[in-house]
PDB file of C-alpha atoms in Angstrom:
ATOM      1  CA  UNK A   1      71.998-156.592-198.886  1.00 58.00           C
ATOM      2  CA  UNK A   2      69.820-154.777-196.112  1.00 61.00           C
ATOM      3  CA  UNK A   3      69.020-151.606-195.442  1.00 62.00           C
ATOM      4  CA  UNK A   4      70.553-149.950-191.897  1.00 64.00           C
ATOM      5  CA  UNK A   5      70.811-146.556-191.058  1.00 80.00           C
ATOM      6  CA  UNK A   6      67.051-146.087-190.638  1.00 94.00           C
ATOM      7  CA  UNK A   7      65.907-144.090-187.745  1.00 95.00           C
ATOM      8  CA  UNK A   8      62.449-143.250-188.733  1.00 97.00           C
ATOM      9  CA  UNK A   9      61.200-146.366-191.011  1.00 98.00           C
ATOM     10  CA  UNK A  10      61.469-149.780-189.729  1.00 97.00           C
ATOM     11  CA  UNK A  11      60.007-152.814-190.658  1.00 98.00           C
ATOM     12  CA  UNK A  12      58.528-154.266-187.447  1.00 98.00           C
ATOM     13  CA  UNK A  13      56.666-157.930-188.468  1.00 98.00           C
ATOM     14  CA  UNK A  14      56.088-159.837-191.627  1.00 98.00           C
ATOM     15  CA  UNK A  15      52.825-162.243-191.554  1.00 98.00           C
ATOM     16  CA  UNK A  16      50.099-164.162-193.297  1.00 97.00           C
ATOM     17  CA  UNK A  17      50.622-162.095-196.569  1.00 97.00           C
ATOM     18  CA  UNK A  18      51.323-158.494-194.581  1.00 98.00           C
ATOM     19  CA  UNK A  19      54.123-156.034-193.330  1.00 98.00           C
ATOM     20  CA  UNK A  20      53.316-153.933-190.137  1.00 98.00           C
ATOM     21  CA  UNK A  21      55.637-150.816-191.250  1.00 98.00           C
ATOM     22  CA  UNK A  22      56.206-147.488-188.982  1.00 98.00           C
ATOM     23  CA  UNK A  23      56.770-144.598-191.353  1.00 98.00           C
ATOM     24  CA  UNK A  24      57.863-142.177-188.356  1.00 98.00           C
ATOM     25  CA  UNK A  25      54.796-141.551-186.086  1.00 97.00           C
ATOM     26  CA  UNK A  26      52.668-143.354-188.485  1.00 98.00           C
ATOM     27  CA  UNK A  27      51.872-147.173-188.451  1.00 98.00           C
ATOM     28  CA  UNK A  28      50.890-148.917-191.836  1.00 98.00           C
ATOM     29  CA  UNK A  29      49.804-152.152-192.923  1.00 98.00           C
ATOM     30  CA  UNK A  30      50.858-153.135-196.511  1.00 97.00           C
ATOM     31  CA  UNK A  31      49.856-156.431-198.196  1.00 96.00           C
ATOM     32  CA  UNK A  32      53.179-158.586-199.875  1.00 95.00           C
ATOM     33  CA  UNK A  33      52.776-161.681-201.447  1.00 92.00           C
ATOM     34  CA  UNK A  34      55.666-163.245-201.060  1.00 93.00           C
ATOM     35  CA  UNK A  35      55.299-163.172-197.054  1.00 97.00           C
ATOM     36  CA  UNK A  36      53.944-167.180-197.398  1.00 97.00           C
ATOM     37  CA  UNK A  37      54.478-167.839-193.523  1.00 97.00           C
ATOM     38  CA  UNK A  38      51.691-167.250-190.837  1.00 97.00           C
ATOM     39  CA  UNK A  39      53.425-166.030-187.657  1.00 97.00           C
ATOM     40  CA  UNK A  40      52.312-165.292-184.564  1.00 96.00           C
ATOM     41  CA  UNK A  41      51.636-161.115-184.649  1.00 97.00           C
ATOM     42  CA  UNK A  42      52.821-160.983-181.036  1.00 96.00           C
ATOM     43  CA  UNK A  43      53.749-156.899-181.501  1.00 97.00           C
ATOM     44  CA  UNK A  44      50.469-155.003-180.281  1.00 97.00           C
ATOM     45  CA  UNK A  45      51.300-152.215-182.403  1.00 98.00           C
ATOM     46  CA  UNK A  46      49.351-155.037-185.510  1.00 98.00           C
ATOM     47  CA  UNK A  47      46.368-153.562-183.700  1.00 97.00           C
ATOM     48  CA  UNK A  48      47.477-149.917-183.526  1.00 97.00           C
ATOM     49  CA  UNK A  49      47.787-149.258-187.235  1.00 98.00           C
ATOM     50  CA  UNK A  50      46.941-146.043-188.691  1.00 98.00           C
ATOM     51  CA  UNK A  51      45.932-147.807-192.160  1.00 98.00           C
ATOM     52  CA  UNK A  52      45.597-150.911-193.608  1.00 98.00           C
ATOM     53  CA  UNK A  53      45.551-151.508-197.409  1.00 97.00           C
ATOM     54  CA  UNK A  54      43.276-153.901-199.235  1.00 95.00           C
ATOM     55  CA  UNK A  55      44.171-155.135-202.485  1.00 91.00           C
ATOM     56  CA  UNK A  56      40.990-156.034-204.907  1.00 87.00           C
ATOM     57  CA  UNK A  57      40.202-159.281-206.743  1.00 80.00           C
ATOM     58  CA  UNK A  58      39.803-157.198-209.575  1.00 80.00           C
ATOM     59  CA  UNK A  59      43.334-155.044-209.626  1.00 79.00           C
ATOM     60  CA  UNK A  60      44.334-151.855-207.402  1.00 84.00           C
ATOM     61  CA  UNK A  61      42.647-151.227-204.020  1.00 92.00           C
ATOM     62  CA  UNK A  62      42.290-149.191-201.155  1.00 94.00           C
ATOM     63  CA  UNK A  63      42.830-148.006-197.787  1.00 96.00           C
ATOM     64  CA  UNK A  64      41.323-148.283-195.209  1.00 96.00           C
ATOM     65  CA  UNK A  65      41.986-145.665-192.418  1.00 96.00           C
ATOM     66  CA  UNK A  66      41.593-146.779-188.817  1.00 96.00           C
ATOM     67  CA  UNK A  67      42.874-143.696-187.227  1.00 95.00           C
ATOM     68  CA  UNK A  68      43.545-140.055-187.788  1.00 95.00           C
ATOM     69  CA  UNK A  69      46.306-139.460-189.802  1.00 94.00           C
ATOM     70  CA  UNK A  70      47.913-136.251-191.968  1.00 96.00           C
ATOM     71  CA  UNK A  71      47.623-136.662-195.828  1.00 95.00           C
ATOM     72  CA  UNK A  72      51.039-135.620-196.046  1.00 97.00           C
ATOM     73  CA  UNK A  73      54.021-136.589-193.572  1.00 98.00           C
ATOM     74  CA  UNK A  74      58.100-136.970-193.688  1.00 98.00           C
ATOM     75  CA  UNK A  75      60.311-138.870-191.980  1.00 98.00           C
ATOM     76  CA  UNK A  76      64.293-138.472-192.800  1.00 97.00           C
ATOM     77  CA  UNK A  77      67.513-140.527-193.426  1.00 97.00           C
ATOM     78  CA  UNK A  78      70.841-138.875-193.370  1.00 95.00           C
ATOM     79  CA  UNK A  79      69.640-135.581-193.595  1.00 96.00           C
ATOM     80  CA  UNK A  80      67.505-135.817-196.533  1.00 98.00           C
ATOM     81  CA  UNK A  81      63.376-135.089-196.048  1.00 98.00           C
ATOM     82  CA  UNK A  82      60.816-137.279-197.593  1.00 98.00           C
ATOM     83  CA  UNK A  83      57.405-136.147-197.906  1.00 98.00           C
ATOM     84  CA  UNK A  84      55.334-139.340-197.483  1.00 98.00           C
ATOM     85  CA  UNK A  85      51.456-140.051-198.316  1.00 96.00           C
ATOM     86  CA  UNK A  86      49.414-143.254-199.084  1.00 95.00           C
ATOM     87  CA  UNK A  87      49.067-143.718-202.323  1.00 92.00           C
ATOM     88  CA  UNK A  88      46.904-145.874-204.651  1.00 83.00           C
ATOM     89  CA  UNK A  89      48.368-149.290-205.309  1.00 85.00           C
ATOM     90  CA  UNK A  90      49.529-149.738-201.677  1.00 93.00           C
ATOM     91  CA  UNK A  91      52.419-146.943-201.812  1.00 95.00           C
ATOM     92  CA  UNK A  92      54.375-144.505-199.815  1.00 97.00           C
ATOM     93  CA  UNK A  93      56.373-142.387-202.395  1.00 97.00           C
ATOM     94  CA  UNK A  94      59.531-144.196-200.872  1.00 97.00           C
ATOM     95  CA  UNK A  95      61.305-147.137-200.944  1.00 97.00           C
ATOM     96  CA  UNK A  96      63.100-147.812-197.934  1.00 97.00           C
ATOM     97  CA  UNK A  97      65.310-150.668-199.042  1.00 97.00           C
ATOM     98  CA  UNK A  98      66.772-148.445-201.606  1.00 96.00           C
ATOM     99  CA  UNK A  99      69.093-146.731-198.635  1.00 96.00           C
ATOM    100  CA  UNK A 100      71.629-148.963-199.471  1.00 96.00           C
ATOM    101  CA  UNK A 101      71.841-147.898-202.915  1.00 97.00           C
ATOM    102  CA  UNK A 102      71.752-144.156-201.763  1.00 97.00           C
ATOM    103  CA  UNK A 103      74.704-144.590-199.233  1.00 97.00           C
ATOM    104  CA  UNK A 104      76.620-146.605-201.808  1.00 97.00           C
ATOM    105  CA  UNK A 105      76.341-143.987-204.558  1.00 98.00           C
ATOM    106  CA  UNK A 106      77.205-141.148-201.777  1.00 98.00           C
ATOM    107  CA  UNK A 107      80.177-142.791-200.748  1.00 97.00           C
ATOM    108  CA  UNK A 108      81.320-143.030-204.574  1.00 98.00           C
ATOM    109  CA  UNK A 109      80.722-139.510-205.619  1.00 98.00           C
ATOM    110  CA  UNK A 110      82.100-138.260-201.985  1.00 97.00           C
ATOM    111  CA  UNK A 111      85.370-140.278-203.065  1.00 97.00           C
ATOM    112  CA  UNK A 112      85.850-139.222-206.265  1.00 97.00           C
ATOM    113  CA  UNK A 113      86.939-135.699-205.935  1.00 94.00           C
ATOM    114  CA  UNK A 114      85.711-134.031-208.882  1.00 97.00           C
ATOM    115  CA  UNK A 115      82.596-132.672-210.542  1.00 97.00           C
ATOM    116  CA  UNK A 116      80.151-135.575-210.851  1.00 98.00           C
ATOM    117  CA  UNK A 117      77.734-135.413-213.109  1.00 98.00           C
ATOM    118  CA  UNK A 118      74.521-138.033-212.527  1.00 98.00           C
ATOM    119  CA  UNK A 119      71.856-139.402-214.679  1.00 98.00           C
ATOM    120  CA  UNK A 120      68.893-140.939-212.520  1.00 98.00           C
ATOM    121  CA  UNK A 121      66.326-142.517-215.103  1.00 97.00           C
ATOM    122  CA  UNK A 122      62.626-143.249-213.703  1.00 95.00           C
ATOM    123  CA  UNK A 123      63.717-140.799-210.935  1.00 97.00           C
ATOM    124  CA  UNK A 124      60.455-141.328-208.910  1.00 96.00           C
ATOM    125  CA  UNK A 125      59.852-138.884-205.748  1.00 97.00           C
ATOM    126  CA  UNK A 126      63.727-138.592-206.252  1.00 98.00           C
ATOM    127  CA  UNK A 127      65.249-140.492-203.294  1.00 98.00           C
ATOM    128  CA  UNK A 128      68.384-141.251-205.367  1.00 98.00           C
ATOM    129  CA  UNK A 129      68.717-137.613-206.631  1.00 98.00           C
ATOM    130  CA  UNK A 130      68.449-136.131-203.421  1.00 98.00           C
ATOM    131  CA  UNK A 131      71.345-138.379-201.935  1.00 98.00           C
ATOM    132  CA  UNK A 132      73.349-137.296-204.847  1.00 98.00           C
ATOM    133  CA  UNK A 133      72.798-134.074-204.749  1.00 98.00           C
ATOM    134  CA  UNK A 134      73.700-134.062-200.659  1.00 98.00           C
ATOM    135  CA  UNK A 135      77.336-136.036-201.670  1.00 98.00           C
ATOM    136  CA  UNK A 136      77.981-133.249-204.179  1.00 98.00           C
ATOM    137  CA  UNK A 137      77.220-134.066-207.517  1.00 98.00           C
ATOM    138  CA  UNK A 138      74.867-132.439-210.162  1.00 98.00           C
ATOM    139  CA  UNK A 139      71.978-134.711-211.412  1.00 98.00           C
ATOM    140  CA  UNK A 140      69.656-134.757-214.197  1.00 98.00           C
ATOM    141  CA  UNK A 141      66.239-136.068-212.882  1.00 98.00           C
ATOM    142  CA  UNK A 142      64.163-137.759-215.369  1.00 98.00           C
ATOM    143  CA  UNK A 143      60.661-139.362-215.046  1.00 96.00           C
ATOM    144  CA  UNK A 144      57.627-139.673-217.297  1.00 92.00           C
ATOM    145  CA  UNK A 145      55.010-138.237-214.267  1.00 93.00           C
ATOM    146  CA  UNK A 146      54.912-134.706-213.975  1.00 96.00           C
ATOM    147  CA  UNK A 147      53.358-135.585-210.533  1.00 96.00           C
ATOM    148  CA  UNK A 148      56.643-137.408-209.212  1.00 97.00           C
ATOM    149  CA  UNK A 149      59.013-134.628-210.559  1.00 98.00           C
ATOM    150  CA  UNK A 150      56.812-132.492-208.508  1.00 98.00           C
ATOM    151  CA  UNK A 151      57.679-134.966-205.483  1.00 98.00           C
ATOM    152  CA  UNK A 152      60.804-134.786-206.276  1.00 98.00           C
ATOM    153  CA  UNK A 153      61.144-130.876-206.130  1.00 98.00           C
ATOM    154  CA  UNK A 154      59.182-130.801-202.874  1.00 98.00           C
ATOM    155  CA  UNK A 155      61.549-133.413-200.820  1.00 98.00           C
ATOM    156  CA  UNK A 156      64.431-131.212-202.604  1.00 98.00           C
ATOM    157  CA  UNK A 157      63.050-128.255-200.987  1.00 98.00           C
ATOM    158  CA  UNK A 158      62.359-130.113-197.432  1.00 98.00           C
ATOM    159  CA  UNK A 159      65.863-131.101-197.577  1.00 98.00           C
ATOM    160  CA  UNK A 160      66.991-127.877-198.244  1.00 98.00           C
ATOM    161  CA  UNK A 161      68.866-128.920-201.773  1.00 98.00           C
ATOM    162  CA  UNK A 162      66.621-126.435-203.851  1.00 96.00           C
ATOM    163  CA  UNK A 163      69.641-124.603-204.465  1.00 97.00           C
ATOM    164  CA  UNK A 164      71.894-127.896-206.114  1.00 98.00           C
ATOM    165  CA  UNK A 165      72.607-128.397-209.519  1.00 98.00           C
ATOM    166  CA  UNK A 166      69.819-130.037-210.616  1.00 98.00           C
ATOM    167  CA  UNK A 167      67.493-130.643-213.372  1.00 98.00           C
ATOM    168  CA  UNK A 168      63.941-131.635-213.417  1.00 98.00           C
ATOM    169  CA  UNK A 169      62.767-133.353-216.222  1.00 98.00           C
ATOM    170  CA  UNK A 170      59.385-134.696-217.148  1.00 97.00           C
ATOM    171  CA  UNK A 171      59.984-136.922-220.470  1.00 95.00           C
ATOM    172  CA  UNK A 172      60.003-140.431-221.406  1.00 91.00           C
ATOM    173  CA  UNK A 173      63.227-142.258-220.702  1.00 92.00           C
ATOM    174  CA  UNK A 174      64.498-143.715-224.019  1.00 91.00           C
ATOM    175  CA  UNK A 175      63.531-140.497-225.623  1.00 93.00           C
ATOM    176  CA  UNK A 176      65.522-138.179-223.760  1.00 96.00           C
ATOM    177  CA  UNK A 177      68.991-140.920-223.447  1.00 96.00           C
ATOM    178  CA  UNK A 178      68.325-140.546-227.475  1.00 96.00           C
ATOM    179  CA  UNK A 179      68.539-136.917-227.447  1.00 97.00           C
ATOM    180  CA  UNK A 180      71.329-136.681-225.238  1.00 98.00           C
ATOM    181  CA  UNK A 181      72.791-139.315-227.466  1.00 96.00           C
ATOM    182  CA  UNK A 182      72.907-136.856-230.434  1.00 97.00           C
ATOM    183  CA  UNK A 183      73.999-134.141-228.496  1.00 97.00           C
ATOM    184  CA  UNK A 184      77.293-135.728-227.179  1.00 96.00           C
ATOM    185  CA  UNK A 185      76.222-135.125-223.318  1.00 97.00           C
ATOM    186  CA  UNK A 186      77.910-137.700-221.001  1.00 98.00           C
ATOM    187  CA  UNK A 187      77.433-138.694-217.041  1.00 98.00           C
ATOM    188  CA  UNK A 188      80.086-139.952-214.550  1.00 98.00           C
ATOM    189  CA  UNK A 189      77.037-142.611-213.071  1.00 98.00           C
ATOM    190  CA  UNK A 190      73.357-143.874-214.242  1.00 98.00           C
ATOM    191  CA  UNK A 191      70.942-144.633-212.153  1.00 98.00           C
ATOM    192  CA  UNK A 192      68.145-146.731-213.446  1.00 94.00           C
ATOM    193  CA  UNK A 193      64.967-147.923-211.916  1.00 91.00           C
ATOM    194  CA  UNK A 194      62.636-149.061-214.810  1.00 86.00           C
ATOM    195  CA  UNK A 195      58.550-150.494-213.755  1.00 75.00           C
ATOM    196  CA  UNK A 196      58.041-153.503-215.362  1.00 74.00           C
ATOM    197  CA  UNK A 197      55.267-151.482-217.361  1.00 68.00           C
ATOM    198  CA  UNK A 198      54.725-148.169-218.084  1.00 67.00           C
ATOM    199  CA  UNK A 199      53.840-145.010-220.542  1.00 69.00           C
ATOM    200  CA  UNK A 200      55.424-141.944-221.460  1.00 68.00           C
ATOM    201  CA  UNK A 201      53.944-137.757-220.718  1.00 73.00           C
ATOM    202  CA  UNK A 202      53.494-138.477-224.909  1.00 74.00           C
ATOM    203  CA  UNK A 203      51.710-142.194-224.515  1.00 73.00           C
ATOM    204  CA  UNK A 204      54.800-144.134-225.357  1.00 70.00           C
ATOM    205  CA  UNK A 205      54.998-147.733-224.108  1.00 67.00           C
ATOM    206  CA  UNK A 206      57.595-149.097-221.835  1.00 62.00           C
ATOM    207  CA  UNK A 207      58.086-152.784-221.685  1.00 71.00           C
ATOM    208  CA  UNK A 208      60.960-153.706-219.321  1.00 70.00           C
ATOM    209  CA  UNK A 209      61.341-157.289-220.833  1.00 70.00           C
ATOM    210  CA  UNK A 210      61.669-155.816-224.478  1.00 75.00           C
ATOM    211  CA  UNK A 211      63.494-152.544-224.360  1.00 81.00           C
ATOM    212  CA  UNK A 212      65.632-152.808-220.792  1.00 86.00           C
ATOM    213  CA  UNK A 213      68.844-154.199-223.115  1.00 89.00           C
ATOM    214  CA  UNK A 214      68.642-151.345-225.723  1.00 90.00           C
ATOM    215  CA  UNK A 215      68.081-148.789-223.129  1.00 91.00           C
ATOM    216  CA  UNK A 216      71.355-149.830-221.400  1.00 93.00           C
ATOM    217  CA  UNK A 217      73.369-149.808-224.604  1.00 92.00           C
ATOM    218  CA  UNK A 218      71.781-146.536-225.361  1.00 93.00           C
ATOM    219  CA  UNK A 219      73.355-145.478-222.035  1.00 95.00           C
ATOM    220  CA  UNK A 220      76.583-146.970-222.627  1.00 95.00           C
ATOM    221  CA  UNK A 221      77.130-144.132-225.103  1.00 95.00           C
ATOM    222  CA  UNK A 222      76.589-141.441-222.360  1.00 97.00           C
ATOM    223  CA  UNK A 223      78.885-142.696-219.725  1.00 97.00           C
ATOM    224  CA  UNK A 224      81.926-140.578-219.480  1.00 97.00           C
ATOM    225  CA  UNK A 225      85.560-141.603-219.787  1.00 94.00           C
ATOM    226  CA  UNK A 226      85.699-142.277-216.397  1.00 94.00           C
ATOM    227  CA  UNK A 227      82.568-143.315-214.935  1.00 97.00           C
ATOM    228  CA  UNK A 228      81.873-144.092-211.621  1.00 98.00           C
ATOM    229  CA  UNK A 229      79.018-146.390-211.334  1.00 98.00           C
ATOM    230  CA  UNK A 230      75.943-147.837-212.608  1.00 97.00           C
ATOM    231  CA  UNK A 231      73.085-148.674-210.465  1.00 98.00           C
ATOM    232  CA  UNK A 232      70.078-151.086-212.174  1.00 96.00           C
ATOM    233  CA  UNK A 233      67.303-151.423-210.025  1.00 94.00           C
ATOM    234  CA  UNK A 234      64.001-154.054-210.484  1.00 91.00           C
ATOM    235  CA  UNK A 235      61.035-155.187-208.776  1.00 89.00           C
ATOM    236  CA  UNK A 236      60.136-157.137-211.591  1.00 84.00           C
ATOM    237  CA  UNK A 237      59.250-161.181-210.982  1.00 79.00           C
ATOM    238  CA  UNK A 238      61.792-162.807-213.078  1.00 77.00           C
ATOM    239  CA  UNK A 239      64.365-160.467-213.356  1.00 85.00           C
ATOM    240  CA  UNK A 240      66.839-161.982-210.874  1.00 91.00           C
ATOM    241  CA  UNK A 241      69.619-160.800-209.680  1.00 93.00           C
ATOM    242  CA  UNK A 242      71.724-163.348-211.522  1.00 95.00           C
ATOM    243  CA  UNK A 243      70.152-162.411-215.001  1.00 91.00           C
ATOM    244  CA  UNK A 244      70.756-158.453-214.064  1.00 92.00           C
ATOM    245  CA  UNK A 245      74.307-159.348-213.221  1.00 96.00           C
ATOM    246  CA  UNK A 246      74.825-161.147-216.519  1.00 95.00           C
ATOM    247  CA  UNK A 247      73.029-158.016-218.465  1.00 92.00           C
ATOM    248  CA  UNK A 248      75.869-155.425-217.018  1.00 95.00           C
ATOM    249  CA  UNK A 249      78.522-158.174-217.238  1.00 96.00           C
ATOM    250  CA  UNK A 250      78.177-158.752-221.137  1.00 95.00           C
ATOM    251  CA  UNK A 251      77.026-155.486-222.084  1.00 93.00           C
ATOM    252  CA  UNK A 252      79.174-153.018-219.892  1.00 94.00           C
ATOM    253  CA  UNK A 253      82.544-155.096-218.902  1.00 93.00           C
ATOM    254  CA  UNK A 254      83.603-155.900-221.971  1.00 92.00           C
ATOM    255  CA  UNK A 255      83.885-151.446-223.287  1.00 92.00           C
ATOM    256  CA  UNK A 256      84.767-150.286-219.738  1.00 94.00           C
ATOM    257  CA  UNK A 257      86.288-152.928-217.760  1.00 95.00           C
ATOM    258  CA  UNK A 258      85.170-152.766-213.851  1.00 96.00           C
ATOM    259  CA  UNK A 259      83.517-154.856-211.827  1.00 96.00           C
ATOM    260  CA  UNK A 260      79.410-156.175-211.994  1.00 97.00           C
ATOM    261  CA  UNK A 261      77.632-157.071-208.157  1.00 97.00           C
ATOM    262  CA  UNK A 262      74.231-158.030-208.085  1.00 97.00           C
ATOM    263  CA  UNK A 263      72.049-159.248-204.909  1.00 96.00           C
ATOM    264  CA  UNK A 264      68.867-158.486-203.017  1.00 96.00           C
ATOM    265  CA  UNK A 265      68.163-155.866-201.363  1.00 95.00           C
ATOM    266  CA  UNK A 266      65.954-156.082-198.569  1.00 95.00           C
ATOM    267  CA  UNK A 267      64.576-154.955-194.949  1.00 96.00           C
ATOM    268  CA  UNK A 268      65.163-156.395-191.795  1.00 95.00           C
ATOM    269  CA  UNK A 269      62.547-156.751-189.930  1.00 96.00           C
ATOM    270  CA  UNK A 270      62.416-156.410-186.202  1.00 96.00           C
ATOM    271  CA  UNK A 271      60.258-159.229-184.955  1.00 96.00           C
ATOM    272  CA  UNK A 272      62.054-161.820-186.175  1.00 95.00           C
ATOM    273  CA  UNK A 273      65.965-160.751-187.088  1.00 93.00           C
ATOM    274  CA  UNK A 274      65.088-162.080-190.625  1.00 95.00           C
ATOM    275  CA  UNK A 275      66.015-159.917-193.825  1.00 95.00           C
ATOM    276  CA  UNK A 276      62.575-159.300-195.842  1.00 96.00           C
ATOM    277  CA  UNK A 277      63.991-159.422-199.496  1.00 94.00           C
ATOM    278  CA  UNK A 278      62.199-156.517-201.175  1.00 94.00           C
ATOM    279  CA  UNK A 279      64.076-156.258-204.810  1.00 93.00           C
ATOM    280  CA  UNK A 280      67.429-156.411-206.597  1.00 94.00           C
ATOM    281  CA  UNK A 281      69.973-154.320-207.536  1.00 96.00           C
ATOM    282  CA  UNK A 282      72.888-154.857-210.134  1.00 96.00           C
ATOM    283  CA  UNK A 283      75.642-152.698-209.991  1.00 98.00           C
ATOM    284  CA  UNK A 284      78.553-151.932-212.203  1.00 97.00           C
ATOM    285  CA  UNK A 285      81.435-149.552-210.487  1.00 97.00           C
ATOM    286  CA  UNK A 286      84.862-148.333-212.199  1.00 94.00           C
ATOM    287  CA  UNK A 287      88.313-149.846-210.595  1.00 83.00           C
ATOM    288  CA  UNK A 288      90.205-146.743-211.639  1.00 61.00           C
TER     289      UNK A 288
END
């Protein structure tokens, strides 16, 4: 699946190991190791980049800035605001490819007609939440940063959805699906977008490979009657979209019926015509 509807990101080359991105106004070049082929960077804007980032031998890098540029920008998509900065470990605060995910789940909650409640686990700088929110529905935001809930209230406000149902919530993931567990609270759609690795605001340790399957039976028990969808996101190596498939096939068909999708997602980029595959997304949706 690709991305469209992308006025002020596009993916302009792919080559030797590197994306030449525009972010708006501002040009970036991000390393990607799956880009194996060494084209010929014909575009001249390869030599007009705002920043380049280096990755280290020894884990992490930097940038390096080769023209002035604001610490903080935002570029839009249907409406919505993203504040934008570089970040350490070569990021942006967005994820462009996701757009298809965010028009998908729009399109569901705009169709449902009724309240729809949303659960958006590892919400991030709240891309997902802010689509939501725009289609209608009321979301619970959950991450374990403080710092990216804080994102996520400031593109909120830039998109003018400060006012939406909405809750912000900085707490570890299986934690809080536990609690909510207990207290009978249910969602009409799940989001989910676990890191391969990461720790909670109280140090607890998330390992995708050993607790992704518990966490989605965990949410199984929060899904409403009549759920909509649920959306599984990974940039994990080795989580393919076949094995996601399969996890939402045996684990969610079988109590709710429905039908499980899984595929790519990526960027095309404009050089070449060629989709740049980027991550993949599993997706369960209700018939009814």
């Amino acid at each position: 699946m690709r991305a469209a509807q992308w006025q002020d990101y596009e993916l302009i080359d792919a080559s030797a190991g590197e994306r030449l991105e525009r972010w708006g106004d501002i040009l970036l070049i991000r390393p990607d190791p799956q880009i194996i082929w060494d084209t010929e960077r014909q575009d001249p804007r390869w030599r007009s980049a705002h920043a380049r980032y280096h990755r280290s031998s020894k884990g992490g890098g930097h940038w390096e800035a080769y023209k002035k540029m604001p610490e903080v920008w935002a570029i839009g998509w249907q409406g919505l605001t993203f504040r934008l900065k570089p970040m350490g470990f070569k990021h942006t605060g967005l994820f462009p490819e996701q757009a298809v995910n965010w028009a998908f789940a729009m399109e569901k909650i705009q169709g449902a007609q009724r309240p729809v409640r949303v659960l958006n686990l590892f919400g991030y700088t709240g891309a997902a939440t802010l689509a939501c929110l725009k289609a209608g529905a009321s979301v619970t935001h959950v991450d374990a940063a403080k710092g990216m809930v804080q994102w996520a209230k400031e593109n909120a406000a830039a998109s003018g959805l400060s006012d939406r149902p909405v809750r912000w919530l900085v707490d570890d993931c299986v934690k809080f699906v536990q609690r909510e567990q207990r207290r009978g609270n249910t969602y009409d759609a799940i989001i989910m977008d676990p890191p391969s690795y990461g720790r909670g605001p109280g140090g607890e340790v998330w390992r995708l490979e050993e607790q992704l399957s518990g966490l989605l039976r965990l949410c199984l028990s929060l899904l409403s009657p009549k759920p909509l969808f649920f959306i599984l996101n990974s940039y994990t190596t080795g989580l393919s979209p076949a094995v996601m498939e399969y996890l939402l096939t045996v684990l969610v068909k079988p109590r709710l019926g429905g039908r499980v999708s899984a595929d790519e997602i990526g960027l095309p980029a404009t050089a070449s015509g060629m989709v740049l595959p980027c991550g993949n997304t599993a997706i369960w949706e209700g018939t009814a």
